[in-house]
Structure formats: C-alpha cells, structure tokens
PDB file of C-alpha atoms in Angstrom:
ATOM      1  CA  ARG A   1    -187.230  -3.365  52.797  1.00 74.00           C
ATOM      2  CA  LYS A   2    -185.220  -6.485  53.609  1.00 83.00           C
ATOM      3  CA  GLU A   3    -186.901  -9.830  52.984  1.00 91.00           C
ATOM      4  CA  VAL A   4    -186.238 -11.007  56.538  1.00 96.00           C
ATOM      5  CA  GLU A   5    -185.772  -8.511  59.356  1.00 96.00           C
ATOM      6  CA  GLN A   6    -184.769  -9.255  62.921  1.00 95.00           C
ATOM      7  CA  ASP A   7    -184.305  -7.309  66.140  1.00 88.00           C
ATOM      8  CA  PRO A   8    -180.867  -5.725  65.770  1.00 78.00           C
ATOM      9  CA  GLY A   9    -179.748  -6.619  69.303  1.00 87.00           C
ATOM     10  CA  PRO A  10    -177.439  -7.305  70.960  1.00 93.00           C
ATOM     11  CA  PHE A  11    -179.318  -8.758  73.897  1.00 95.00           C
ATOM     12  CA  ASN A  12    -177.391  -9.031  77.168  1.00 97.00           C
ATOM     13  CA  VAL A  13    -179.323 -10.931  79.833  1.00 97.00           C
ATOM     14  CA  PRO A  14    -178.551 -12.628  83.165  1.00 98.00           C
ATOM     15  CA  GLU A  15    -178.759 -16.377  83.581  1.00 98.00           C
ATOM     16  CA  GLY A  16    -182.310 -17.505  84.200  1.00 98.00           C
ATOM     17  CA  ALA A  17    -183.870 -14.636  82.268  1.00 98.00           C
ATOM     18  CA  THR A  18    -186.526 -15.033  79.602  1.00 98.00           C
ATOM     19  CA  VAL A  19    -185.687 -13.443  76.278  1.00 97.00           C
ATOM     20  CA  ALA A  20    -187.746 -13.054  73.117  1.00 96.00           C
ATOM     21  CA  PHE A  21    -186.592 -12.497  69.553  1.00 96.00           C
ATOM     22  CA  ASN A  22    -188.807 -11.179  66.795  1.00 95.00           C
ATOM     23  CA  CYS A  23    -188.603 -11.532  63.043  1.00 96.00           C
ATOM     24  CA  THR A  24    -190.721 -10.251  60.171  1.00 97.00           C
ATOM     25  CA  TYR A  25    -190.701 -11.379  56.544  1.00 96.00           C
ATOM     26  CA  SER A  26    -191.928  -9.612  53.441  1.00 95.00           C
ATOM     27  CA  ASN A  27    -192.982 -12.414  51.084  1.00 92.00           C
ATOM     28  CA  SER A  28    -196.445 -13.741  51.904  1.00 91.00           C
ATOM     29  CA  ALA A  29    -195.753 -16.779  49.694  1.00 90.00           C
ATOM     30  CA  SER A  30    -193.065 -18.003  52.082  1.00 90.00           C
ATOM     31  CA  GLN A  31    -193.551 -21.663  52.790  1.00 89.00           C
ATOM     32  CA  SER A  32    -191.557 -22.726  55.823  1.00 92.00           C
ATOM     33  CA  PHE A  33    -189.755 -21.092  58.692  1.00 95.00           C
ATOM     34  CA  PHE A  34    -186.838 -21.852  60.968  1.00 96.00           C
ATOM     35  CA  TRP A  35    -184.599 -20.562  63.706  1.00 97.00           C
ATOM     36  CA  TYR A  36    -180.907 -21.356  63.328  1.00 97.00           C
ATOM     37  CA  ARG A  37    -178.209 -20.752  65.904  1.00 97.00           C
ATOM     38  CA  GLN A  38    -174.688 -19.652  65.004  1.00 97.00           C
ATOM     39  CA  ASP A  39    -171.851 -19.632  67.504  1.00 96.00           C
ATOM     40  CA  CYS A  40    -168.949 -17.252  67.008  1.00 93.00           C
ATOM     41  CA  ARG A  41    -166.879 -18.260  63.966  1.00 89.00           C
ATOM     42  CA  LYS A  42    -168.898 -21.448  63.511  1.00 94.00           C
ATOM     43  CA  GLU A  43    -171.478 -22.621  61.000  1.00 96.00           C
ATOM     44  CA  PRO A  44    -175.229 -22.148  61.522  1.00 97.00           C
ATOM     45  CA  LYS A  45    -177.100 -25.081  63.043  1.00 96.00           C
ATOM     46  CA  LEU A  46    -180.825 -25.710  63.082  1.00 95.00           C
ATOM     47  CA  LEU A  47    -182.380 -24.813  66.427  1.00 96.00           C
ATOM     48  CA  MET A  48    -185.980 -25.502  65.524  1.00 95.00           C
ATOM     49  CA  SER A  49    -188.511 -25.361  62.742  1.00 93.00           C
ATOM     50  CA  VAL A  50    -191.498 -23.052  63.210  1.00 94.00           C
ATOM     51  CA  TYR A  51    -194.932 -24.433  62.519  1.00 90.00           C
ATOM     52  CA  SER A  52    -198.212 -22.580  62.101  1.00 88.00           C
ATOM     53  CA  SER A  53    -199.592 -23.991  65.341  1.00 87.00           C
ATOM     54  CA  GLY A  54    -196.509 -22.934  67.278  1.00 88.00           C
ATOM     55  CA  ASN A  55    -194.103 -25.410  68.766  1.00 93.00           C
ATOM     56  CA  GLU A  56    -192.000 -25.927  71.844  1.00 95.00           C
ATOM     57  CA  ASP A  57    -188.733 -27.738  72.445  1.00 94.00           C
ATOM     58  CA  GLY A  58    -187.737 -27.681  76.090  1.00 96.00           C
ATOM     59  CA  ARG A  59    -186.947 -24.088  77.032  1.00 98.00           C
ATOM     60  CA  PHE A  60    -187.511 -22.849  73.474  1.00 98.00           C
ATOM     61  CA  THR A  61    -190.881 -21.820  72.022  1.00 97.00           C
ATOM     62  CA  ALA A  62    -191.413 -20.668  68.454  1.00 97.00           C
ATOM     63  CA  GLN A  63    -194.509 -18.919  67.127  1.00 96.00           C
ATOM     64  CA  LEU A  64    -195.619 -18.054  63.598  1.00 96.00           C
ATOM     65  CA  ASN A  65    -198.239 -15.511  62.600  1.00 95.00           C
ATOM     66  CA  ARG A  66    -198.779 -15.795  58.856  1.00 93.00           C
ATOM     67  CA  ALA A  67    -201.312 -12.947  58.739  1.00 93.00           C
ATOM     68  CA  SER A  68    -198.797 -10.543  60.261  1.00 94.00           C
ATOM     69  CA  GLN A  69    -195.805 -12.251  58.607  1.00 95.00           C
ATOM     70  CA  TYR A  70    -194.127 -12.471  61.973  1.00 95.00           C
ATOM     71  CA  ILE A  71    -192.057 -15.152  63.704  1.00 96.00           C
ATOM     72  CA  SER A  72    -190.863 -15.222  67.285  1.00 97.00           C
ATOM     73  CA  LEU A  73    -188.527 -17.250  69.464  1.00 97.00           C
ATOM     74  CA  LEU A  74    -188.821 -17.332  73.245  1.00 98.00           C
ATOM     75  CA  ILE A  75    -186.029 -18.694  75.419  1.00 98.00           C
ATOM     76  CA  ARG A  76    -186.908 -19.388  79.042  1.00 98.00           C
ATOM     77  CA  ASP A  77    -184.466 -19.869  81.925  1.00 98.00           C
ATOM     78  CA  SER A  78    -181.545 -18.831  79.729  1.00 98.00           C
ATOM     79  CA  LYS A  79    -178.192 -20.562  80.199  1.00 98.00           C
ATOM     80  CA  LEU A  80    -174.655 -19.354  79.577  1.00 98.00           C
ATOM     81  CA  SER A  81    -174.519 -21.856  76.716  1.00 97.00           C
ATOM     82  CA  ASP A  82    -177.398 -20.055  74.957  1.00 98.00           C
ATOM     83  CA  SER A  83    -174.993 -17.233  74.086  1.00 98.00           C
ATOM     84  CA  ALA A  84    -174.913 -17.157  70.279  1.00 97.00           C
ATOM     85  CA  THR A  85    -176.400 -15.383  67.262  1.00 97.00           C
ATOM     86  CA  TYR A  86    -179.943 -16.454  66.418  1.00 98.00           C
ATOM     87  CA  LEU A  87    -180.872 -16.407  62.737  1.00 97.00           C
ATOM     88  CA  CYS A  88    -184.434 -16.236  61.492  1.00 97.00           C
ATOM     89  CA  VAL A  89    -184.802 -18.177  58.236  1.00 96.00           C
ATOM     90  CA  VAL A  90    -187.662 -18.085  55.749  1.00 95.00           C
ATOM     91  CA  ASN A  91    -187.995 -20.563  52.899  1.00 91.00           C
ATOM     92  CA  THR A  92    -189.374 -18.915  49.762  1.00 85.00           C
ATOM     93  CA  ASN A  93    -188.154 -21.336  47.104  1.00 80.00           C
ATOM     94  CA  ASP A  94    -184.759 -20.764  48.648  1.00 85.00           C
ATOM     95  CA  MET A  95    -183.627 -20.066  52.202  1.00 90.00           C
ATOM     96  CA  ARG A  96    -183.526 -16.388  53.179  1.00 93.00           C
ATOM     97  CA  PHE A  97    -181.685 -15.521  56.369  1.00 96.00           C
ATOM     98  CA  GLY A  98    -182.080 -12.511  58.602  1.00 96.00           C
ATOM     99  CA  ALA A  99    -178.984 -10.677  59.768  1.00 95.00           C
ATOM    100  CA  GLY A 100    -179.206 -12.392  63.146  1.00 96.00           C
ATOM    101  CA  THR A 101    -179.648 -11.250  66.723  1.00 96.00           C
ATOM    102  CA  ARG A 102    -176.745 -11.700  69.089  1.00 96.00           C
ATOM    103  CA  LEU A 103    -177.502 -12.970  72.589  1.00 97.00           C
ATOM    104  CA  THR A 104    -175.072 -12.892  75.491  1.00 97.00           C
ATOM    105  CA  VAL A 105    -176.134 -14.596  78.712  1.00 98.00           C
ATOM    106  CA  LYS A 106    -174.101 -13.450  81.723  1.00 97.00           C
ATOM    107  CA  PRO A 107    -173.567 -15.132  85.117  1.00 96.00           C
TER     108      PRO A 107
ATOM    109  CA  ASP B   1    -171.226 -40.403  59.772  1.00 66.00           C
ATOM    110  CA  ALA B   2    -169.223 -37.562  58.245  1.00 79.00           C
ATOM    111  CA  GLY B   3    -170.920 -34.206  58.183  1.00 94.00           C
ATOM    112  CA  VAL B   4    -170.506 -31.545  55.529  1.00 97.00           C
ATOM    113  CA  THR B   5    -166.877 -30.831  54.752  1.00 97.00           C
ATOM    114  CA  GLN B   6    -165.399 -27.848  52.939  1.00 98.00           C
ATOM    115  CA  SER B   7    -161.969 -27.005  51.624  1.00 97.00           C
ATOM    116  CA  PRO B   8    -159.885 -25.027  51.960  1.00 97.00           C
ATOM    117  CA  THR B   9    -160.498 -23.531  55.389  1.00 97.00           C
ATOM    118  CA  HIS B  10    -158.936 -20.193  54.562  1.00 97.00           C
ATOM    119  CA  LEU B  11    -157.863 -18.600  51.316  1.00 96.00           C
ATOM    120  CA  ILE B  12    -156.200 -15.321  50.397  1.00 98.00           C
ATOM    121  CA  LYS B  13    -156.454 -14.020  46.846  1.00 98.00           C
ATOM    122  CA  THR B  14    -155.871 -10.742  45.043  1.00 98.00           C
ATOM    123  CA  ARG B  15    -158.341  -8.735  43.001  1.00 98.00           C
ATOM    124  CA  GLY B  16    -158.966 -10.128  39.541  1.00 98.00           C
ATOM    125  CA  GLN B  17    -157.986 -13.680  40.442  1.00 98.00           C
ATOM    126  CA  GLN B  18    -160.218 -16.715  40.292  1.00 98.00           C
ATOM    127  CA  VAL B  19    -161.014 -19.097  43.148  1.00 98.00           C
ATOM    128  CA  THR B  20    -162.556 -22.563  43.505  1.00 98.00           C
ATOM    129  CA  LEU B  21    -164.106 -23.747  46.741  1.00 98.00           C
ATOM    130  CA  ARG B  22    -165.106 -27.342  47.400  1.00 98.00           C
ATOM    131  CA  CYS B  23    -167.825 -29.056  49.383  1.00 98.00           C
ATOM    132  CA  SER B  24    -168.675 -32.642  50.226  1.00 98.00           C
ATOM    133  CA  PRO B  25    -172.235 -33.128  51.465  1.00 97.00           C
ATOM    134  CA  LYS B  26    -173.359 -35.124  54.458  1.00 95.00           C
ATOM    135  CA  SER B  27    -173.650 -38.813  53.692  1.00 94.00           C
ATOM    136  CA  GLY B  28    -176.968 -39.591  52.021  1.00 92.00           C
ATOM    137  CA  HIS B  29    -177.683 -36.013  50.979  1.00 94.00           C
ATOM    138  CA  ASP B  30    -178.265 -35.145  47.322  1.00 94.00           C
ATOM    139  CA  THR B  31    -178.636 -31.354  47.325  1.00 94.00           C
ATOM    140  CA  VAL B  32    -175.970 -28.725  47.905  1.00 96.00           C
ATOM    141  CA  SER B  33    -176.557 -25.021  48.507  1.00 96.00           C
ATOM    142  CA  TRP B  34    -173.949 -22.297  48.676  1.00 98.00           C
ATOM    143  CA  TYR B  35    -174.125 -19.128  50.777  1.00 98.00           C
ATOM    144  CA  GLN B  36    -171.998 -16.032  51.236  1.00 98.00           C
ATOM    145  CA  GLN B  37    -171.825 -14.584  54.740  1.00 97.00           C
ATOM    146  CA  ALA B  38    -170.267 -11.155  55.171  1.00 95.00           C
ATOM    147  CA  LEU B  39    -169.139 -10.066  58.615  1.00 92.00           C
ATOM    148  CA  GLY B  40    -172.088  -9.204  60.836  1.00 90.00           C
ATOM    149  CA  GLN B  41    -174.652 -10.391  58.297  1.00 93.00           C
ATOM    150  CA  GLY B  42    -176.707 -13.507  57.799  1.00 95.00           C
ATOM    151  CA  PRO B  43    -175.855 -15.958  55.032  1.00 97.00           C
ATOM    152  CA  GLN B  44    -176.970 -14.888  51.547  1.00 96.00           C
ATOM    153  CA  PHE B  45    -178.124 -17.613  49.158  1.00 96.00           C
ATOM    154  CA  ILE B  46    -175.944 -17.978  46.053  1.00 97.00           C
ATOM    155  CA  PHE B  47    -177.336 -21.085  44.352  1.00 96.00           C
ATOM    156  CA  GLN B  48    -178.436 -24.664  44.855  1.00 95.00           C
ATOM    157  CA  TYR B  49    -177.484 -27.818  42.956  1.00 96.00           C
ATOM    158  CA  TYR B  50    -179.427 -31.029  42.569  1.00 94.00           C
ATOM    159  CA  GLU B  51    -178.859 -33.825  40.062  1.00 93.00           C
ATOM    160  CA  GLU B  52    -175.813 -31.935  38.785  1.00 95.00           C
ATOM    161  CA  GLU B  53    -177.907 -28.955  37.744  1.00 95.00           C
ATOM    162  CA  GLU B  54    -178.418 -25.492  39.196  1.00 95.00           C
ATOM    163  CA  ARG B  55    -181.974 -25.474  40.560  1.00 92.00           C
ATOM    164  CA  GLN B  56    -182.219 -22.081  42.185  1.00 91.00           C
ATOM    165  CA  ARG B  57    -180.081 -18.973  42.080  1.00 94.00           C
ATOM    166  CA  GLY B  58    -179.922 -15.951  44.322  1.00 93.00           C
ATOM    167  CA  ASN B  59    -179.040 -12.397  43.381  1.00 94.00           C
ATOM    168  CA  PHE B  60    -175.382 -12.973  42.514  1.00 97.00           C
ATOM    169  CA  PRO B  61    -173.594 -12.050  39.268  1.00 97.00           C
ATOM    170  CA  ASP B  62    -172.454 -14.557  36.673  1.00 96.00           C
ATOM    171  CA  ARG B  63    -168.940 -14.339  38.112  1.00 98.00           C
ATOM    172  CA  PHE B  64    -170.273 -16.877  40.603  1.00 98.00           C
ATOM    173  CA  SER B  65    -170.690 -20.304  39.070  1.00 98.00           C
ATOM    174  CA  GLY B  66    -170.846 -23.813  40.359  1.00 97.00           C
ATOM    175  CA  HIS B  67    -170.876 -27.453  39.606  1.00 97.00           C
ATOM    176  CA  GLN B  68    -172.156 -30.648  41.178  1.00 98.00           C
ATOM    177  CA  PHE B  69    -170.502 -33.992  40.522  1.00 97.00           C
ATOM    178  CA  PRO B  70    -172.106 -37.436  40.292  1.00 97.00           C
ATOM    179  CA  ASN B  71    -171.027 -38.165  43.882  1.00 95.00           C
ATOM    180  CA  TYR B  72    -173.035 -35.057  44.964  1.00 96.00           C
ATOM    181  CA  SER B  73    -169.967 -33.035  45.919  1.00 97.00           C
ATOM    182  CA  SER B  74    -169.883 -29.498  44.628  1.00 98.00           C
ATOM    183  CA  GLU B  75    -167.617 -26.627  43.671  1.00 98.00           C
ATOM    184  CA  LEU B  76    -168.157 -22.890  43.804  1.00 98.00           C
ATOM    185  CA  ASN B  77    -166.106 -20.809  41.376  1.00 98.00           C
ATOM    186  CA  VAL B  78    -165.708 -17.060  41.566  1.00 98.00           C
ATOM    187  CA  ASN B  79    -164.018 -15.204  38.711  1.00 98.00           C
ATOM    188  CA  ALA B  80    -162.570 -11.704  38.593  1.00 98.00           C
ATOM    189  CA  LEU B  81    -162.501 -11.381  42.376  1.00 98.00           C
ATOM    190  CA  LEU B  82    -163.474  -8.075  43.951  1.00 98.00           C
ATOM    191  CA  LEU B  83    -162.628  -6.781  47.400  1.00 97.00           C
ATOM    192  CA  GLY B  84    -166.320  -7.138  48.263  1.00 97.00           C
ATOM    193  CA  ASP B  85    -166.142 -10.889  47.682  1.00 98.00           C
ATOM    194  CA  SER B  86    -164.265 -11.243  50.964  1.00 98.00           C
ATOM    195  CA  ALA B  87    -166.572 -13.319  53.155  1.00 97.00           C
ATOM    196  CA  LEU B  88    -167.243 -16.692  54.706  1.00 98.00           C
ATOM    197  CA  TYR B  89    -168.564 -19.088  52.076  1.00 98.00           C
ATOM    198  CA  LEU B  90    -170.823 -21.747  53.500  1.00 98.00           C
ATOM    199  CA  CYS B  91    -171.964 -24.945  51.882  1.00 97.00           C
ATOM    200  CA  ALA B  92    -175.113 -26.675  53.114  1.00 96.00           C
ATOM    201  CA  SER B  93    -176.431 -30.083  52.174  1.00 95.00           C
ATOM    202  CA  SER B  94    -179.925 -31.509  52.377  1.00 92.00           C
ATOM    203  CA  LEU B  95    -182.170 -34.198  50.974  1.00 89.00           C
ATOM    204  CA  VAL B  96    -184.591 -32.999  48.313  1.00 80.00           C
ATOM    205  CA  ALA B  97    -187.152 -35.521  49.479  1.00 73.00           C
ATOM    206  CA  GLY B  98    -187.184 -33.826  52.856  1.00 73.00           C
ATOM    207  CA  GLY B  99    -189.860 -31.398  51.723  1.00 77.00           C
ATOM    208  CA  LEU B 100    -190.547 -27.896  52.960  1.00 77.00           C
ATOM    209  CA  TYR B 101    -189.141 -28.500  56.443  1.00 79.00           C
ATOM    210  CA  ASN B 102    -185.993 -29.941  55.011  1.00 81.00           C
ATOM    211  CA  GLU B 103    -183.094 -29.324  57.378  1.00 87.00           C
ATOM    212  CA  GLN B 104    -179.938 -27.956  55.834  1.00 92.00           C
ATOM    213  CA  PHE B 105    -176.662 -29.036  57.409  1.00 94.00           C
ATOM    214  CA  PHE B 106    -173.858 -26.531  57.058  1.00 96.00           C
ATOM    215  CA  GLY B 107    -170.161 -27.092  56.651  1.00 97.00           C
ATOM    216  CA  PRO B 108    -167.590 -25.078  58.619  1.00 97.00           C
ATOM    217  CA  GLY B 109    -167.094 -22.680  55.722  1.00 97.00           C
ATOM    218  CA  THR B 110    -164.206 -21.276  53.721  1.00 98.00           C
ATOM    219  CA  ARG B 111    -163.026 -17.835  54.729  1.00 97.00           C
ATOM    220  CA  LEU B 112    -161.978 -15.942  51.593  1.00 98.00           C
ATOM    221  CA  THR B 113    -159.965 -12.761  51.842  1.00 98.00           C
ATOM    222  CA  VAL B 114    -159.465 -10.678  48.702  1.00 98.00           C
ATOM    223  CA  LEU B 115    -156.624  -8.146  48.859  1.00 97.00           C
TER     224      LEU B 115
END
C-alpha cells in the first residue's frame, strides 16, 4: 500500500462547479498535512496547510480526519485558473507526496 | 527576494555517467530538500540537508549523495546513472525553525534525461 494515496482522476468539470479531492495516508504517526498545487511543467506550490479543525481559504476548504487517516480538499465555484494537479502531502519526519489528481476546469 | 534557483535547467547524460545538480535556497532559508519526480508521479523525497549535514534520507540508493555548503546552497550527485534516473529533480528550501507546518518552497527543477 502506498503511503499517500489520492483519487486517480482526472477530473474534468465546468466552470462554477464544486469538486472534491480525497487522500488517505498509511502512517498514523504523521504530523502535518498539506495540499500543494502543480501546474504543467512547473514546480509544486503550497495551496494550503490542513489543520485538525479544518480550515478554509476563500473557495478552498481542507479537512483532516486523523482517526480515518483521511484528508480532503473542496474547491467551490471552480475557475479556469484552478486547472492543475493537486498533490496531497503528509509530513512523517519527511514530506511524502501523493501521485496527484489532475483537474481540468472547462468553460 | 530571490526564490529557489536550480541549475542546470536540462541535462542529458548516458548510462554509467555521473551528474551534479545545484540548488540555491530562498533567501533566509537554512534547510534544503531534494526530490525526484518521475512523469505522472508525485515528488519522491531523496534527502534533506541542514547545517551541512544530511538529516533525513528517503528510500534511494547510495548512488545518490549530496552536500550543503556554508552559504546553505546544495548539490545533488548521482553516480552510475541508470535509465530509470530520468526524471525532474526538484530542490525545496525551508526554515527549520518553521516547525511542523513549515512551508517548503520549490525551485523550477532540473530535468535529467539518461540515454
């Protein structure tokens, strides 16, 4: 089993749609959690950290369920500019990345 | 404020050769991590350097080695290149004092092709 597993995707959605990404991790000792965004042929960039109480940043909401070892990212009112690969990242002494879920938002 | 820089941008080598990749961290950062990203995969952690020492290491063979200099810049060396080493190599810098929610800033990467 992979340490960090994500929805394989790809997700193709119209503008304005709500889309949710899921991620599970295997190591219960994992300490911190993140969502990174990676545009085609570019480096990953931090989208948001994921806290135990859940957190929101504009149209983006992240949730963490430590008991189920599950992380989610919700994007509301999706924009064309949200098209990218979304990487789930789990910090267990070092950063472990999922394979990523590709999102394409269409007009 | 310069971000993370990496050189070279692209590199083509043949099997059995050795390669050195370079990284300069974001200003003020003291920790450098290296990742290998194969096509269609997420980055895989190679190792992390702090205070010129390797602090953590991922599941990579000893052919992968590194170094950190007093100015915090870093090198990744790969010996005896294999075809499977072809990938994007990413460097990320951070501040050790940043704690568990320490953001890593990535450089643009070096794309290595092994023929």
